[in-house]
mmCIF file of C-alpha atoms in Angstrom:
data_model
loop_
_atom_site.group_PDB
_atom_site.id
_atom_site.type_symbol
_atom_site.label_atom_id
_atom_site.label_comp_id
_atom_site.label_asym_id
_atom_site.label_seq_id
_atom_site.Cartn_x
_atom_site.Cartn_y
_atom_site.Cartn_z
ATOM 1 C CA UNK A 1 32.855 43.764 7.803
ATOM 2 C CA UNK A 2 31.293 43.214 11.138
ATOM 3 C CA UNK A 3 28.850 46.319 12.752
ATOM 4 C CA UNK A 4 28.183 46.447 16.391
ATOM 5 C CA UNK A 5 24.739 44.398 17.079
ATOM 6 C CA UNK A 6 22.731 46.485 18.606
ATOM 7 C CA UNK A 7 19.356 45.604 21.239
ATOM 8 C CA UNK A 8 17.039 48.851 21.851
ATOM 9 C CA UNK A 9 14.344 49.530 23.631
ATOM 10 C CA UNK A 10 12.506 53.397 23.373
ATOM 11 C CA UNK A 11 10.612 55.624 22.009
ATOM 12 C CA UNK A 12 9.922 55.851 18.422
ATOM 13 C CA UNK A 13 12.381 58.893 18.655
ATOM 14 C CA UNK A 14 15.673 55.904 19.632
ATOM 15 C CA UNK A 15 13.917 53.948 17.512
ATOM 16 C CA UNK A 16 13.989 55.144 14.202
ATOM 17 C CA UNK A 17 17.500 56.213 14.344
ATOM 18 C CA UNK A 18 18.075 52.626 13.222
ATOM 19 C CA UNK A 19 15.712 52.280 10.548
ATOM 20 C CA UNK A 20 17.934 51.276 7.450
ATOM 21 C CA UNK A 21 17.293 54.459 6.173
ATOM 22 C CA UNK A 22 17.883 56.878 8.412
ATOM 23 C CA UNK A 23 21.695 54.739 8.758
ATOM 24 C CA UNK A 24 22.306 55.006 4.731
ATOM 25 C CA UNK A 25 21.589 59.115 5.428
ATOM 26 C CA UNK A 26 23.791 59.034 7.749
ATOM 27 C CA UNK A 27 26.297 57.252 5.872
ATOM 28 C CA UNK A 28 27.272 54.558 9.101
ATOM 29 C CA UNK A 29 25.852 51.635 9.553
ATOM 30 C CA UNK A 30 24.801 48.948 12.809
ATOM 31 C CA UNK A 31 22.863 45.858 12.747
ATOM 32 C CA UNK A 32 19.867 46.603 15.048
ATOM 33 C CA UNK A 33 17.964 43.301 16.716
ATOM 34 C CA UNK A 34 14.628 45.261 15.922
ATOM 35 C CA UNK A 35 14.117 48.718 14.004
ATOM 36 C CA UNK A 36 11.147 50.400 11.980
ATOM 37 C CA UNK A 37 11.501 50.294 8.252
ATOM 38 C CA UNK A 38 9.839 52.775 7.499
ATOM 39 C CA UNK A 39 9.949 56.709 9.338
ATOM 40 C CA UNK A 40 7.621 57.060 12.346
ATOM 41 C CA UNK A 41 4.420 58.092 11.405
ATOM 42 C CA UNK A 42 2.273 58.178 14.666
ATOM 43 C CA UNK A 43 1.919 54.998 16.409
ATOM 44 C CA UNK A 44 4.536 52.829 14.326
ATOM 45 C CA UNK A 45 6.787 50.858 16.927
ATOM 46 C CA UNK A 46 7.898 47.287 17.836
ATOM 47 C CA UNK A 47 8.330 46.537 21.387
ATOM 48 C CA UNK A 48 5.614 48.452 22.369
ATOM 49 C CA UNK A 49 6.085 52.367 23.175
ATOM 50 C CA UNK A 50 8.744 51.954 25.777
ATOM 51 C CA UNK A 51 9.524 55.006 28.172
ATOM 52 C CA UNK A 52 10.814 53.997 31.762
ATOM 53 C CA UNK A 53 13.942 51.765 32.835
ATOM 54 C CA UNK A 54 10.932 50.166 34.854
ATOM 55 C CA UNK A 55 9.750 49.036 31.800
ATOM 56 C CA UNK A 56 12.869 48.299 29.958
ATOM 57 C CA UNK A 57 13.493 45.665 32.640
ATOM 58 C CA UNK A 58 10.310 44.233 32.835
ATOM 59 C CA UNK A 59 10.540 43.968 29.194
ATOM 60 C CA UNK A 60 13.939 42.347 29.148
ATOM 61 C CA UNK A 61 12.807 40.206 32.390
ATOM 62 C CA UNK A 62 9.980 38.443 29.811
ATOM 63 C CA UNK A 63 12.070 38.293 26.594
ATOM 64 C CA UNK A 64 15.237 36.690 28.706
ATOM 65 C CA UNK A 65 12.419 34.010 30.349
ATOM 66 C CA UNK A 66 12.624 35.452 33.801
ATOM 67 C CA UNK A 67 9.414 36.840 34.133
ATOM 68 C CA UNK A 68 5.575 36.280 32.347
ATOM 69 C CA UNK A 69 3.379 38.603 30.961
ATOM 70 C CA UNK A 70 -0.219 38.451 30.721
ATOM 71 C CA UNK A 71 -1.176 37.738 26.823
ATOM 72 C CA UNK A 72 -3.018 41.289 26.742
ATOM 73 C CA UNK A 73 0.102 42.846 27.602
ATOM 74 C CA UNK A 74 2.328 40.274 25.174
ATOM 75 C CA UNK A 75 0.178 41.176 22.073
ATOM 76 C CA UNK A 76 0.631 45.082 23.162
ATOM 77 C CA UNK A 77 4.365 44.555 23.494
ATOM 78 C CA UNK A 78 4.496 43.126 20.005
ATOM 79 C CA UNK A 79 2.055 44.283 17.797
ATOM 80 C CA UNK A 80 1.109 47.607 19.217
ATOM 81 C CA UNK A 81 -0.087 50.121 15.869
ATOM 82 C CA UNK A 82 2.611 47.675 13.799
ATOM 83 C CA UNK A 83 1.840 48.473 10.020
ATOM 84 C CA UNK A 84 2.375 45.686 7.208
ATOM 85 C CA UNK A 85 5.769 45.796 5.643
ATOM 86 C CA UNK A 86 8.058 45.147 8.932
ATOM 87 C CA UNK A 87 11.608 43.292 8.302
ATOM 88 C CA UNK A 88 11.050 40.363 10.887
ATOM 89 C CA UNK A 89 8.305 38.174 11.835
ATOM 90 C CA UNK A 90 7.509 39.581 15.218
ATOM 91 C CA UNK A 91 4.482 41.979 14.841
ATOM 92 C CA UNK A 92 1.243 40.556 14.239
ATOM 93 C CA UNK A 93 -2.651 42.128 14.452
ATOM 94 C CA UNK A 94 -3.997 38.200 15.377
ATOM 95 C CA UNK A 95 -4.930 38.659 19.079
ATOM 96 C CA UNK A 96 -4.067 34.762 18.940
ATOM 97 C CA UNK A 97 -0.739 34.935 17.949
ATOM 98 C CA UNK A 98 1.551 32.978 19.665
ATOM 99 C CA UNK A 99 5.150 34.737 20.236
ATOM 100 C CA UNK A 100 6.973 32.391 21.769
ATOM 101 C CA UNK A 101 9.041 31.393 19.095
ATOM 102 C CA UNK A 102 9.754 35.073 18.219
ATOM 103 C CA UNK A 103 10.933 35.874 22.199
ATOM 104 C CA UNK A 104 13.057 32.562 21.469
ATOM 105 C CA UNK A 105 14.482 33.859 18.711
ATOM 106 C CA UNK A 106 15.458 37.299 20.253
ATOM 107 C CA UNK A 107 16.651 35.683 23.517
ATOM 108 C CA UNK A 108 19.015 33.593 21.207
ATOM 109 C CA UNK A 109 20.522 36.457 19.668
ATOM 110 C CA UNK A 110 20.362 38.535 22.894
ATOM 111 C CA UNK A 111 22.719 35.850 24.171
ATOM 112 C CA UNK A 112 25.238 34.933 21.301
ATOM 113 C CA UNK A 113 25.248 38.360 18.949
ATOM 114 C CA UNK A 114 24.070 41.415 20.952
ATOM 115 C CA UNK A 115 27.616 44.135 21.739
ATOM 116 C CA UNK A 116 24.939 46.810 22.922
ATOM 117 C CA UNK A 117 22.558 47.726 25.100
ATOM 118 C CA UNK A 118 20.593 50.814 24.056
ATOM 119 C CA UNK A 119 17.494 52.351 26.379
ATOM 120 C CA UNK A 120 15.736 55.394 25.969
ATOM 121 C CA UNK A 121 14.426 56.916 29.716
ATOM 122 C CA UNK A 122 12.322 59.333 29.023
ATOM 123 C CA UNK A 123 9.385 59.159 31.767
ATOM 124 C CA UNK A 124 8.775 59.355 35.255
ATOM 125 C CA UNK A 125 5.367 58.135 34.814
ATOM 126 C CA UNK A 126 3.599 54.727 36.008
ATOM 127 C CA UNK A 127 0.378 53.293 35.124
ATOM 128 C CA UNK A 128 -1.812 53.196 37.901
ATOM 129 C CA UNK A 129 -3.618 50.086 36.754
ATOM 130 C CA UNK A 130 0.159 48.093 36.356
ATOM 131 C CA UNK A 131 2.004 49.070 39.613
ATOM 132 C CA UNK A 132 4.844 46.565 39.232
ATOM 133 C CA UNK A 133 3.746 45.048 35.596
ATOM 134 C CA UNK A 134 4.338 46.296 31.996
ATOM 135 C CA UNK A 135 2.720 49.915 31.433
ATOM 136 C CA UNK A 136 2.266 50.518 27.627
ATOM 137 C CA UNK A 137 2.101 54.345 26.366
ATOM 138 C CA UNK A 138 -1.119 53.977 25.009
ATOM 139 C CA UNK A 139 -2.658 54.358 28.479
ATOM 140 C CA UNK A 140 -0.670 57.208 29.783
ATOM 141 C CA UNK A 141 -1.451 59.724 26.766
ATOM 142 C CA UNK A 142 -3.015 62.242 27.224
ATOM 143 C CA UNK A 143 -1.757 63.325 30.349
ATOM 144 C CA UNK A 144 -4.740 61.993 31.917
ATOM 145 C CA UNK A 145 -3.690 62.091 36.439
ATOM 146 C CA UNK A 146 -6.263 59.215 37.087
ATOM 147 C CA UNK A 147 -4.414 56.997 35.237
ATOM 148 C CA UNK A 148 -1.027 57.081 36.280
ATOM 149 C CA UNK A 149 1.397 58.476 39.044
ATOM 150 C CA UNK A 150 4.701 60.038 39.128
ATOM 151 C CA UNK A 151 7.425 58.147 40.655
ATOM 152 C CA UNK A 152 9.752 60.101 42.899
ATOM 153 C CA UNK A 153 13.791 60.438 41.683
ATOM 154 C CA UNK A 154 14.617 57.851 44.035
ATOM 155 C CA UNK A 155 12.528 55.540 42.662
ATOM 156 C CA UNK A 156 13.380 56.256 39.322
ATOM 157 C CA UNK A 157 17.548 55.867 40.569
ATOM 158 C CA UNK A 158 17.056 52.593 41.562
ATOM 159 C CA UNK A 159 14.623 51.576 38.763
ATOM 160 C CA UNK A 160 17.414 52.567 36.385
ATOM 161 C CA UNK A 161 19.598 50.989 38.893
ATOM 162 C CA UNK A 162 18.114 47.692 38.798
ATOM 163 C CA UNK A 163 18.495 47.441 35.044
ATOM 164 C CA UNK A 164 22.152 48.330 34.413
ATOM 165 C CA UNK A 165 22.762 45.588 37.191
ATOM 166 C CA UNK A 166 20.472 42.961 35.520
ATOM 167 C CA UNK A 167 21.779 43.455 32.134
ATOM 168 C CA UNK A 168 25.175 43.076 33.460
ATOM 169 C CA UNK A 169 24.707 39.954 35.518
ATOM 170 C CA UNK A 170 22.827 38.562 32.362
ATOM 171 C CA UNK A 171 25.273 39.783 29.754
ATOM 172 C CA UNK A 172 28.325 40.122 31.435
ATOM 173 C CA UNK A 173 28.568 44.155 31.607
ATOM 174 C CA UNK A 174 28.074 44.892 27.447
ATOM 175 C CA UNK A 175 28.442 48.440 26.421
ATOM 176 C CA UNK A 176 25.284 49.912 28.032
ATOM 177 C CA UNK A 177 24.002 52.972 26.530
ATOM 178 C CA UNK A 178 21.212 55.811 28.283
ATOM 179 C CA UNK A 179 19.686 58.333 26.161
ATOM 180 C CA UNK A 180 17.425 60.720 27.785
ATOM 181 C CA UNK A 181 14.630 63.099 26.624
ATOM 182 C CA UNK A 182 14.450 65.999 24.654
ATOM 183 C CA UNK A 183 15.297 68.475 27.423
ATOM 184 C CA UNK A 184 14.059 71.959 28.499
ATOM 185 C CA UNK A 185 16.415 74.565 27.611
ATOM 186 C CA UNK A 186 15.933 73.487 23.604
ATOM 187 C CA UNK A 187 12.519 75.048 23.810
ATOM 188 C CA UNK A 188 13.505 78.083 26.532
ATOM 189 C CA UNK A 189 10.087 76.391 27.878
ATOM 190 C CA UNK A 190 9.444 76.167 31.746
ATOM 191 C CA UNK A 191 6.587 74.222 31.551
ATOM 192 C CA UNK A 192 6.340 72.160 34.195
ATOM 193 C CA UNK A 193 6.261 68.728 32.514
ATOM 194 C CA UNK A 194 9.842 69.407 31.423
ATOM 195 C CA UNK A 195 10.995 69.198 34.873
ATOM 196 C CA UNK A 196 10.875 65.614 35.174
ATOM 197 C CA UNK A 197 13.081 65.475 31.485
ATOM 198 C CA UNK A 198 15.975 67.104 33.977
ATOM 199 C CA UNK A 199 15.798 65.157 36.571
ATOM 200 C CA UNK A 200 15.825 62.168 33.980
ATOM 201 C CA UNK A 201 19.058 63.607 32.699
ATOM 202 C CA UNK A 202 20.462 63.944 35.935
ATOM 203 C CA UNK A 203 19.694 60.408 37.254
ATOM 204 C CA UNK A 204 21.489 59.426 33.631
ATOM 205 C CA UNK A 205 24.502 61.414 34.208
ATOM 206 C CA UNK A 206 24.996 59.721 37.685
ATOM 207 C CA UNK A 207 25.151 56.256 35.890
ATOM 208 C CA UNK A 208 27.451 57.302 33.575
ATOM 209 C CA UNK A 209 29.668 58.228 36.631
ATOM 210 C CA UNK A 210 28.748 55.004 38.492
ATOM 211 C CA UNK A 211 29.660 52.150 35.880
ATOM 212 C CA UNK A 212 32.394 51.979 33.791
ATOM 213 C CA UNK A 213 30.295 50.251 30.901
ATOM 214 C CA UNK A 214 27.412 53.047 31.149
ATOM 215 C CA UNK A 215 27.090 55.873 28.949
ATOM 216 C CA UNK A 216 24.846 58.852 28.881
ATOM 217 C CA UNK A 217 23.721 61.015 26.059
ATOM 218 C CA UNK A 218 21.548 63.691 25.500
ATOM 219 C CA UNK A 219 19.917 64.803 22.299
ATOM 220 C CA UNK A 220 19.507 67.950 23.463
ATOM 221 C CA UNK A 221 23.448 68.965 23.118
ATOM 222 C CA UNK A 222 23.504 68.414 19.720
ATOM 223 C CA UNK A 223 19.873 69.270 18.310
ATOM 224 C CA UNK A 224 18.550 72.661 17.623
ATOM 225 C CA UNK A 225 14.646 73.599 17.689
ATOM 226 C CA UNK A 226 14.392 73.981 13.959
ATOM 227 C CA UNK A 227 15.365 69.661 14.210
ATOM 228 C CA UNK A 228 12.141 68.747 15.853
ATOM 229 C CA UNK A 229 8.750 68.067 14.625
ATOM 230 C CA UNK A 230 7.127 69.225 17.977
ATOM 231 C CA UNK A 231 8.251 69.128 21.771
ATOM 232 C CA UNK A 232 8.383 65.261 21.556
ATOM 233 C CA UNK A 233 9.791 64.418 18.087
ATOM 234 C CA UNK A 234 12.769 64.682 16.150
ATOM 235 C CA UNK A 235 11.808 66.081 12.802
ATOM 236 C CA UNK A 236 11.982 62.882 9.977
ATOM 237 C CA UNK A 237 12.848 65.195 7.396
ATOM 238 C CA UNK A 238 15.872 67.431 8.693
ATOM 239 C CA UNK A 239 18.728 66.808 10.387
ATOM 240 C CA UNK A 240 18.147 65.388 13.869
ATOM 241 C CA UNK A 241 17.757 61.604 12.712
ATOM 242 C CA UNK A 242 21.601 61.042 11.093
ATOM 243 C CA UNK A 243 22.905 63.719 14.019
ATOM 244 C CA UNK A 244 21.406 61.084 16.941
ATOM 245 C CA UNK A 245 22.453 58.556 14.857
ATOM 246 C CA UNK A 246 26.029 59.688 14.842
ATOM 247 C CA UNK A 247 26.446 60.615 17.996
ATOM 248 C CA UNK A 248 25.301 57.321 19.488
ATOM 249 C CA UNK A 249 27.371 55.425 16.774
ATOM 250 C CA UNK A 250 30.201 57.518 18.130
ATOM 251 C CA UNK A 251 30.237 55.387 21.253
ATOM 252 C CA UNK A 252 29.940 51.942 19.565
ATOM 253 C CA UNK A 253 32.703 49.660 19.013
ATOM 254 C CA UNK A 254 34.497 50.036 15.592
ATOM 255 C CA UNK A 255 33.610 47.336 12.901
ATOM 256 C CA UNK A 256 35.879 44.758 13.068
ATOM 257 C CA UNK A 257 37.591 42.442 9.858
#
């Protein structure tokens, strides 16, 4: 049996719907290009906390060879938080370690196995300090203004825009999934940092619209409040994890023979 191959890039929310376990709960299976293997437990990720199709491209820019990084933002990118125990040999603590062989490795299989294309947008926010570059989460948290500005929806449209058009020039239009944020409604919350989760989801619906090979989903159609952890994070113990999961499988091919 072949599963869809699948190439991510997210939060630790997208994220750990492919850890191995969270698949066998949910009783369907994919083979992810990158995954936790064990359930998020605050600052766990690979491929660095990834939040805006700004930095999904930048991301995919450096791993496809079109673009460098700085080796301060290559060791956040790879190793950022990573505990021992991962599945692949791309996360290490050694400030010296060289990746190259790792973003060969992934380019390969970008190239030759990959039948999806799988980014979270969840964030409107840019790092002040990389206008243009690779902002990591670690220096937005906290909600801190001096360190990062909001981009306006029309930046954001044609950041999103840029990517769906690079990743089909590069990979000749691949199933291209968008999941969005956690929105407001879930939490009958008004708070204004929720806005900017529904303009995400609007921006996401338009794509969906636009290109044939683009679809949108949001978690918030299917979750309840009792399947979150807090206004962030699905809840590893109940249900949300194998509900994601299925939905999003829902829109993968079918295993083939």
């Amino acid at each position: 049996m072949k599963y869809p191959i699948v190439f991510s890039l997210g939060s630790c929310r997208l994220l750990c719907c492919f850890d191995p376990k969270i698949q066998s709960k949910a009783g369907l299976f994919c083979r992810s290009l990158h995954h936790f293997n064990l359930e998020f437990r605050g600052g766990q990720n690979f491929l660095g906390k990834l939040h805006t199709a700004r930095q999904h491209l930048t991301t995919l820019k450096f791993l496809m060879g079109d673009v460098t990084l700085s080796d301060k933002d290559q060791h956040k990118l790879f190793s950022m938080s990573c505990p021992n125990g991962w599945s692949n040999d791309y996360c290490s603590k050694d400030p010296d370690y060289d990746y190259s062989q790792a973003v060969q490795n992934l380019r390969t299989q970008l190239h030759t196995h990959c039948d999806i294309f799988l980014f979270e947008i969840c964030s409107m926010k840019n790092a002040l300090q990389h206008e243009g570059g690779l902002p990591i989460q670690e220096e937005i948290e906290g909600h801190n203004p001096s360190l990062y500005r909001t981009k306006s929806v029309e930046e954001c449209r044609e950041d999103i825009i840029q990517l769906i058009e690079y990743v089909n020039k590069k990979f000749s239009s691949p199933t291209i999934i968008l999941v969005g944020h956690i929105r407001n409604w879930i939490f009958n919350n008004d708070h204004p940092y929720l806005d900017d989760r529904e303009q995400i989801y609007q921006l996401l619906v338009q794509m969906d619209r636009k290109y044939e090979n683009v679809s949108c989903v949001d978690p918030a159609a299917f979750l309840q409040k009792k399947d979150l952890s807090d206004d962030w994070h699905y809840d590893p113990d109940g249900s949300a994890f194998p509900t994601v999961y299925r939905t999003l499988y829902s829109l993968f091919p079918s295993p083939s023979q």
